[in-house]
CSV table of C-alpha atoms in Angstrom, one decimal:
chain,number,residue,atom,x,y,z
D,1396,UNK,CA,30.4,60.3,64.8
D,1397,UNK,CA,27.4,58.1,63.9
D,1398,UNK,CA,25.0,60.4,65.9
D,1399,UNK,CA,26.4,63.4,64.2
D,1400,UNK,CA,25.8,61.9,60.7
D,1401,UNK,CA,22.3,60.8,61.7
D,1402,UNK,CA,21.6,64.3,62.9
D,1403,UNK,CA,22.9,65.8,59.7
D,1404,UNK,CA,20.7,63.4,57.6
D,1405,UNK,CA,17.7,64.3,59.7
D,1406,UNK,CA,18.3,68.0,59.1
D,1407,UNK,CA,18.6,67.4,55.4
D,1408,UNK,CA,15.2,65.7,55.3
D,1409,UNK,CA,13.4,67.6,58.1
D,1410,UNK,CA,14.2,71.2,57.1
D,1411,UNK,CA,13.1,71.0,53.5
D,1412,UNK,CA,10.0,69.1,54.5
D,1413,UNK,CA,9.1,71.7,57.1
D,1414,UNK,CA,9.5,74.5,54.6
D,1415,UNK,CA,7.4,72.6,52.1
D,1416,UNK,CA,4.6,72.1,54.6
D,1417,UNK,CA,4.8,75.8,55.6
D,1418,UNK,CA,4.6,76.9,51.9
D,1419,UNK,CA,1.6,74.7,51.3
D,1420,UNK,CA,-0.2,76.2,54.3
D,1421,UNK,CA,0.6,79.7,53.1
D,1422,UNK,CA,-0.7,79.0,49.6
D,1423,UNK,CA,-3.8,77.3,51.0
D,1424,UNK,CA,-4.6,80.4,53.2
D,1425,UNK,CA,-3.9,82.8,50.3
D,1426,UNK,CA,-6.2,81.0,47.9
D,1427,UNK,CA,-8.9,80.6,50.5
D,1428,UNK,CA,-8.8,84.2,51.7
D,1429,UNK,CA,-8.6,85.7,48.2
D,1430,UNK,CA,-11.3,83.4,47.0
D,1431,UNK,CA,-9.3,82.5,43.9
D,1432,UNK,CA,-11.4,80.3,41.5
D,1433,UNK,CA,-10.4,76.7,41.3
D,1434,UNK,CA,-9.9,76.8,37.6
D,1435,UNK,CA,-7.2,79.5,38.1
D,1436,UNK,CA,-5.3,78.2,41.1
D,1437,UNK,CA,-6.7,75.3,43.2
D,1438,UNK,CA,-6.0,74.9,46.9
D,1439,UNK,CA,-3.2,72.4,47.7
D,1440,UNK,CA,-5.7,70.2,49.7
D,1441,UNK,CA,-7.8,69.8,46.5
D,1442,UNK,CA,-4.8,68.8,44.6
D,1443,UNK,CA,-3.8,66.3,47.3
D,1444,UNK,CA,-7.3,64.8,47.3
D,1445,UNK,CA,-7.2,64.4,43.6
D,1446,UNK,CA,-3.8,62.7,43.7
D,1447,UNK,CA,-5.2,60.2,46.3
D,1448,UNK,CA,-8.4,59.5,44.3
D,1449,UNK,CA,-6.6,59.1,41.0
D,1450,UNK,CA,-3.3,57.7,42.3
D,1451,UNK,CA,-3.2,54.6,40.2
D,1452,UNK,CA,-3.9,56.4,36.9
D,1453,UNK,CA,-1.5,59.3,37.7
D,1454,UNK,CA,1.2,56.8,38.9
D,1455,UNK,CA,0.9,54.9,35.6
D,1456,UNK,CA,1.3,58.0,33.5
D,1457,UNK,CA,4.2,59.2,35.7
D,1458,UNK,CA,6.0,55.9,35.4
D,1459,UNK,CA,5.8,56.2,31.6
D,1460,UNK,CA,7.2,59.7,31.6
D,1461,UNK,CA,10.0,58.8,34.0
D,1462,UNK,CA,10.9,55.7,32.0
D,1463,UNK,CA,11.2,57.8,28.9
D,1464,UNK,CA,13.2,60.4,30.8
D,1465,UNK,CA,15.6,57.8,32.3
D,1466,UNK,CA,16.1,56.1,28.9
D,1467,UNK,CA,16.8,59.5,27.2
D,1468,UNK,CA,19.0,60.5,30.1
D,1469,UNK,CA,21.2,57.3,29.6
D,1470,UNK,CA,21.4,57.7,25.8
D,1471,UNK,CA,22.1,61.4,25.9
D,1472,UNK,CA,24.8,61.2,28.6
D,1473,UNK,CA,26.5,58.2,26.9
D,1474,UNK,CA,26.6,60.0,23.6
D,1475,UNK,CA,27.8,63.2,25.2
D,1476,UNK,CA,30.5,61.5,27.2
D,1477,UNK,CA,31.9,59.7,24.1
D,1478,UNK,CA,31.8,62.9,22.1
D,1479,UNK,CA,33.6,64.7,24.9
D,1480,UNK,CA,36.4,62.1,25.0
D,1481,UNK,CA,36.9,62.5,21.3
D,1482,UNK,CA,36.9,66.3,21.6
D,1483,UNK,CA,39.4,66.2,24.4
D,1484,UNK,CA,41.9,64.1,22.4
D,1485,UNK,CA,41.4,65.6,18.9
D,1486,UNK,CA,41.3,69.4,18.8
D,1487,UNK,CA,40.6,69.5,15.0
D,1488,UNK,CA,37.4,67.5,15.5
D,1489,UNK,CA,36.4,69.7,18.5
D,1490,UNK,CA,36.9,72.9,16.5
D,1491,UNK,CA,34.9,71.5,13.6
D,1492,UNK,CA,31.9,70.1,15.4
D,1493,UNK,CA,31.7,72.2,18.6
D,1494,UNK,CA,29.8,75.0,16.9
D,1495,UNK,CA,27.1,72.5,15.8
D,1496,UNK,CA,26.8,71.3,19.4
D,1497,UNK,CA,26.2,74.9,20.5
D,1498,UNK,CA,23.6,75.4,17.8
D,1499,UNK,CA,21.8,72.2,19.0
D,1500,UNK,CA,21.9,73.6,22.6
D,1501,UNK,CA,20.5,77.0,21.6
D,1502,UNK,CA,17.7,75.5,19.6
D,1503,UNK,CA,14.6,75.1,21.8
D,1504,UNK,CA,13.6,71.5,22.2
D,1505,UNK,CA,10.0,72.4,21.6
D,1506,UNK,CA,11.0,73.5,18.1
D,1507,UNK,CA,12.7,70.2,17.4
D,1508,UNK,CA,10.0,68.0,19.0
D,1509,UNK,CA,7.7,68.0,15.9
D,1510,UNK,CA,10.6,66.7,13.8
D,1511,UNK,CA,11.3,64.0,16.3
D,1512,UNK,CA,7.7,62.8,16.2
D,1513,UNK,CA,8.0,62.8,12.4
D,1514,UNK,CA,11.2,60.7,12.5
D,1515,UNK,CA,10.5,58.4,15.5
D,1516,UNK,CA,6.7,58.4,15.6
D,1517,UNK,CA,4.4,59.2,18.4
D,1518,UNK,CA,5.5,56.3,20.6
D,1519,UNK,CA,8.2,56.4,23.2
D,1520,UNK,CA,11.1,56.8,20.7
D,1521,UNK,CA,10.5,60.5,20.1
D,1522,UNK,CA,10.3,61.2,23.8
D,1523,UNK,CA,13.5,59.4,24.5
D,1524,UNK,CA,15.2,61.3,21.6
D,1525,UNK,CA,14.0,64.6,23.1
D,1526,UNK,CA,15.4,63.8,26.5
D,1527,UNK,CA,18.6,62.6,25.0
D,1528,UNK,CA,19.1,65.8,23.0
D,1529,UNK,CA,18.4,68.1,26.0
D,1530,UNK,CA,20.9,66.0,28.2
D,1531,UNK,CA,23.6,65.9,25.6
D,1532,UNK,CA,25.1,69.4,26.0
D,1533,UNK,CA,25.7,69.6,29.8
D,1534,UNK,CA,27.7,66.3,29.9
D,1535,UNK,CA,29.6,67.3,26.8
D,1536,UNK,CA,30.8,70.7,28.1
D,1537,UNK,CA,31.5,69.5,31.7
D,1538,UNK,CA,33.4,66.3,30.6
D,1539,UNK,CA,35.5,68.2,28.1
D,1540,UNK,CA,36.4,70.7,30.8
D,1541,UNK,CA,37.2,68.0,33.3
D,1542,UNK,CA,39.3,66.0,30.9
D,1543,UNK,CA,41.4,69.0,29.9
D,1544,UNK,CA,41.7,70.7,33.3
D,1545,UNK,CA,44.5,68.5,34.6
D,1546,UNK,CA,47.8,69.3,36.3
D,1547,UNK,CA,50.6,69.8,33.9
D,1548,UNK,CA,53.1,68.4,36.3
D,1549,UNK,CA,51.0,65.2,36.7
D,1550,UNK,CA,50.7,64.9,33.0
D,1551,UNK,CA,54.5,65.3,32.5
D,1552,UNK,CA,55.1,62.7,35.2
D,1553,UNK,CA,52.8,60.2,33.4
D,1554,UNK,CA,54.6,60.9,30.1
D,1555,UNK,CA,58.0,60.5,31.6
D,1556,UNK,CA,57.0,57.1,32.8
D,1557,UNK,CA,56.0,56.2,29.2
D,1558,UNK,CA,52.3,55.9,30.1
D,1559,UNK,CA,50.1,55.2,27.1
D,1560,UNK,CA,47.2,57.4,26.2
D,1561,UNK,CA,44.8,54.9,27.7
D,1562,UNK,CA,46.7,54.9,31.0
D,1563,UNK,CA,46.7,58.7,31.1
D,1564,UNK,CA,42.9,58.7,30.3
D,1565,UNK,CA,41.9,56.1,32.9
D,1566,UNK,CA,44.4,57.0,35.7
D,1567,UNK,CA,44.6,60.8,35.3
D,1568,UNK,CA,42.0,62.5,33.0
D,1569,UNK,CA,38.9,60.5,34.0
D,1570,UNK,CA,39.3,60.6,37.8
D,1571,UNK,CA,39.9,64.4,37.5
D,1572,UNK,CA,36.8,64.7,35.3
D,1573,UNK,CA,34.4,62.7,37.6
D,1574,UNK,CA,33.3,65.7,39.7
D,1575,UNK,CA,32.5,67.7,36.5
D,1576,UNK,CA,30.7,64.7,35.0
D,1577,UNK,CA,28.5,64.1,38.1
D,1578,UNK,CA,27.7,67.8,38.2
D,1579,UNK,CA,26.3,67.5,34.6
D,1580,UNK,CA,24.6,64.3,35.5
D,1581,UNK,CA,22.7,66.0,38.4
D,1582,UNK,CA,21.7,68.9,36.2
D,1583,UNK,CA,20.5,66.5,33.5
D,1584,UNK,CA,18.0,64.7,35.7
D,1585,UNK,CA,15.6,67.6,35.5
D,1586,UNK,CA,16.3,68.3,31.9
D,1587,UNK,CA,15.5,64.7,30.9
D,1588,UNK,CA,12.1,65.0,32.5
D,1589,UNK,CA,11.5,68.2,30.7
D,1590,UNK,CA,12.5,66.6,27.4
D,1591,UNK,CA,10.1,63.7,27.9
D,1592,UNK,CA,7.2,66.0,28.7
D,1593,UNK,CA,7.8,68.3,25.8
D,1594,UNK,CA,7.8,65.2,23.5
D,1595,UNK,CA,4.5,64.1,25.0
D,1596,UNK,CA,3.1,67.6,24.4
D,1597,UNK,CA,3.7,67.2,20.7
D,1598,UNK,CA,2.3,63.8,20.2
D,1599,UNK,CA,1.3,61.1,22.8
D,1600,UNK,CA,-1.7,59.3,24.2
D,1601,UNK,CA,0.0,58.5,27.6
D,1602,UNK,CA,2.4,60.1,30.0
D,1603,UNK,CA,2.2,63.1,32.3
D,1604,UNK,CA,2.6,65.5,29.4
D,1605,UNK,CA,-0.5,64.0,27.8
D,1606,UNK,CA,-2.4,64.3,31.1
D,1607,UNK,CA,-1.4,68.0,31.4
D,1608,UNK,CA,-2.4,68.7,27.8
D,1609,UNK,CA,-5.8,67.1,28.1
D,1610,UNK,CA,-6.4,68.8,31.5
D,1611,UNK,CA,-5.6,72.1,29.8
D,1612,UNK,CA,-8.1,71.6,27.1
D,1613,UNK,CA,-10.9,70.7,29.6
D,1614,UNK,CA,-9.8,73.4,32.1
D,1615,UNK,CA,-9.2,70.7,34.8
D,1616,UNK,CA,-6.7,72.7,36.7
D,1617,UNK,CA,-6.8,70.5,39.7
D,1618,UNK,CA,-5.8,67.4,37.6
D,1619,UNK,CA,-3.1,69.5,35.9
D,1620,UNK,CA,-1.6,70.5,39.3
D,1621,UNK,CA,-1.8,66.9,40.4
D,1622,UNK,CA,0.0,65.7,37.3
D,1623,UNK,CA,2.7,68.3,37.7
D,1624,UNK,CA,3.1,67.4,41.4
D,1625,UNK,CA,3.6,63.7,40.6
D,1626,UNK,CA,6.2,64.3,37.9
D,1627,UNK,CA,8.0,66.8,40.1
D,1628,UNK,CA,8.2,64.3,42.8
D,1629,UNK,CA,9.6,61.7,40.4
D,1630,UNK,CA,12.2,64.3,39.2
D,1631,UNK,CA,13.3,64.9,42.8
D,1632,UNK,CA,13.7,61.2,43.4
D,1633,UNK,CA,15.7,60.9,40.2
D,1634,UNK,CA,18.0,63.8,41.3
D,1635,UNK,CA,18.5,62.2,44.8
D,1636,UNK,CA,19.4,58.9,43.2
D,1637,UNK,CA,22.1,60.4,41.1
D,1638,UNK,CA,23.4,62.4,44.1
D,1639,UNK,CA,23.5,59.2,46.1
D,1640,UNK,CA,25.5,57.4,43.4
D,1641,UNK,CA,27.8,60.4,43.2
D,1642,UNK,CA,28.6,60.2,47.0
D,1643,UNK,CA,29.4,56.5,46.6
D,1644,UNK,CA,31.6,57.0,43.6
D,1645,UNK,CA,33.3,60.2,44.8
D,1646,UNK,CA,33.6,59.0,48.4
D,1647,UNK,CA,37.0,60.7,48.8
D,1648,UNK,CA,35.7,64.2,48.0
D,1649,UNK,CA,34.4,66.3,50.8
D,1650,UNK,CA,33.8,69.5,49.0
D,1651,UNK,CA,31.0,70.1,46.6
D,1652,UNK,CA,31.8,69.2,42.9
D,1653,UNK,CA,32.0,72.2,40.6
D,1654,UNK,CA,28.9,73.3,38.6
């Protein structure tokens, strides 16, 4: 059994790594053979060398962006979860405020970002707010769905036993909603990073978004790709961390949680 699990974990790591290396080799060959200018599309080896030579600087900017993303992720998901609990228990409030949540979702974050800078300044506050806003809707929708999608027979049983609303929530609704919640939490990992970078585009003097913006102005495409690679790696680690926590919390669940 242990050998089988070890083999499965090895396949999970080895197969994506093999495909990634193969993709880099193909891109390297295409760029070299077509003689594509470096300012248009640099070779992966040039990007890798730039990451190595400027690792400390890139790591510092990446850590700032990831810290903003994680903070916004936590704030947005907490607010979304609390709002979803209220919506699930009070239909009038849900009907009154849900259209505004949809309007917030359909408004591009890049359109809101200048207002966030105006309200929260050019420091980390506006970036955290951007990440929180973009993470709010997925957790709201999935949690409401999970809290409402319960077995009527189980609900009738709880009520026949004179269970309080709190007991029904903690023992029935919340456990049923956990797969939906973690599905939203996994989706939001990437959205949080996007929100932080968009906030940095509008106004910042540090972070990966700032590095990408300055690199664009100076046509430093290699540095731009290096910055994108660093934050992409950070986003992948963030996603894997949430997935790991999900497996520990939902240890009884073998099938994949709904998306």
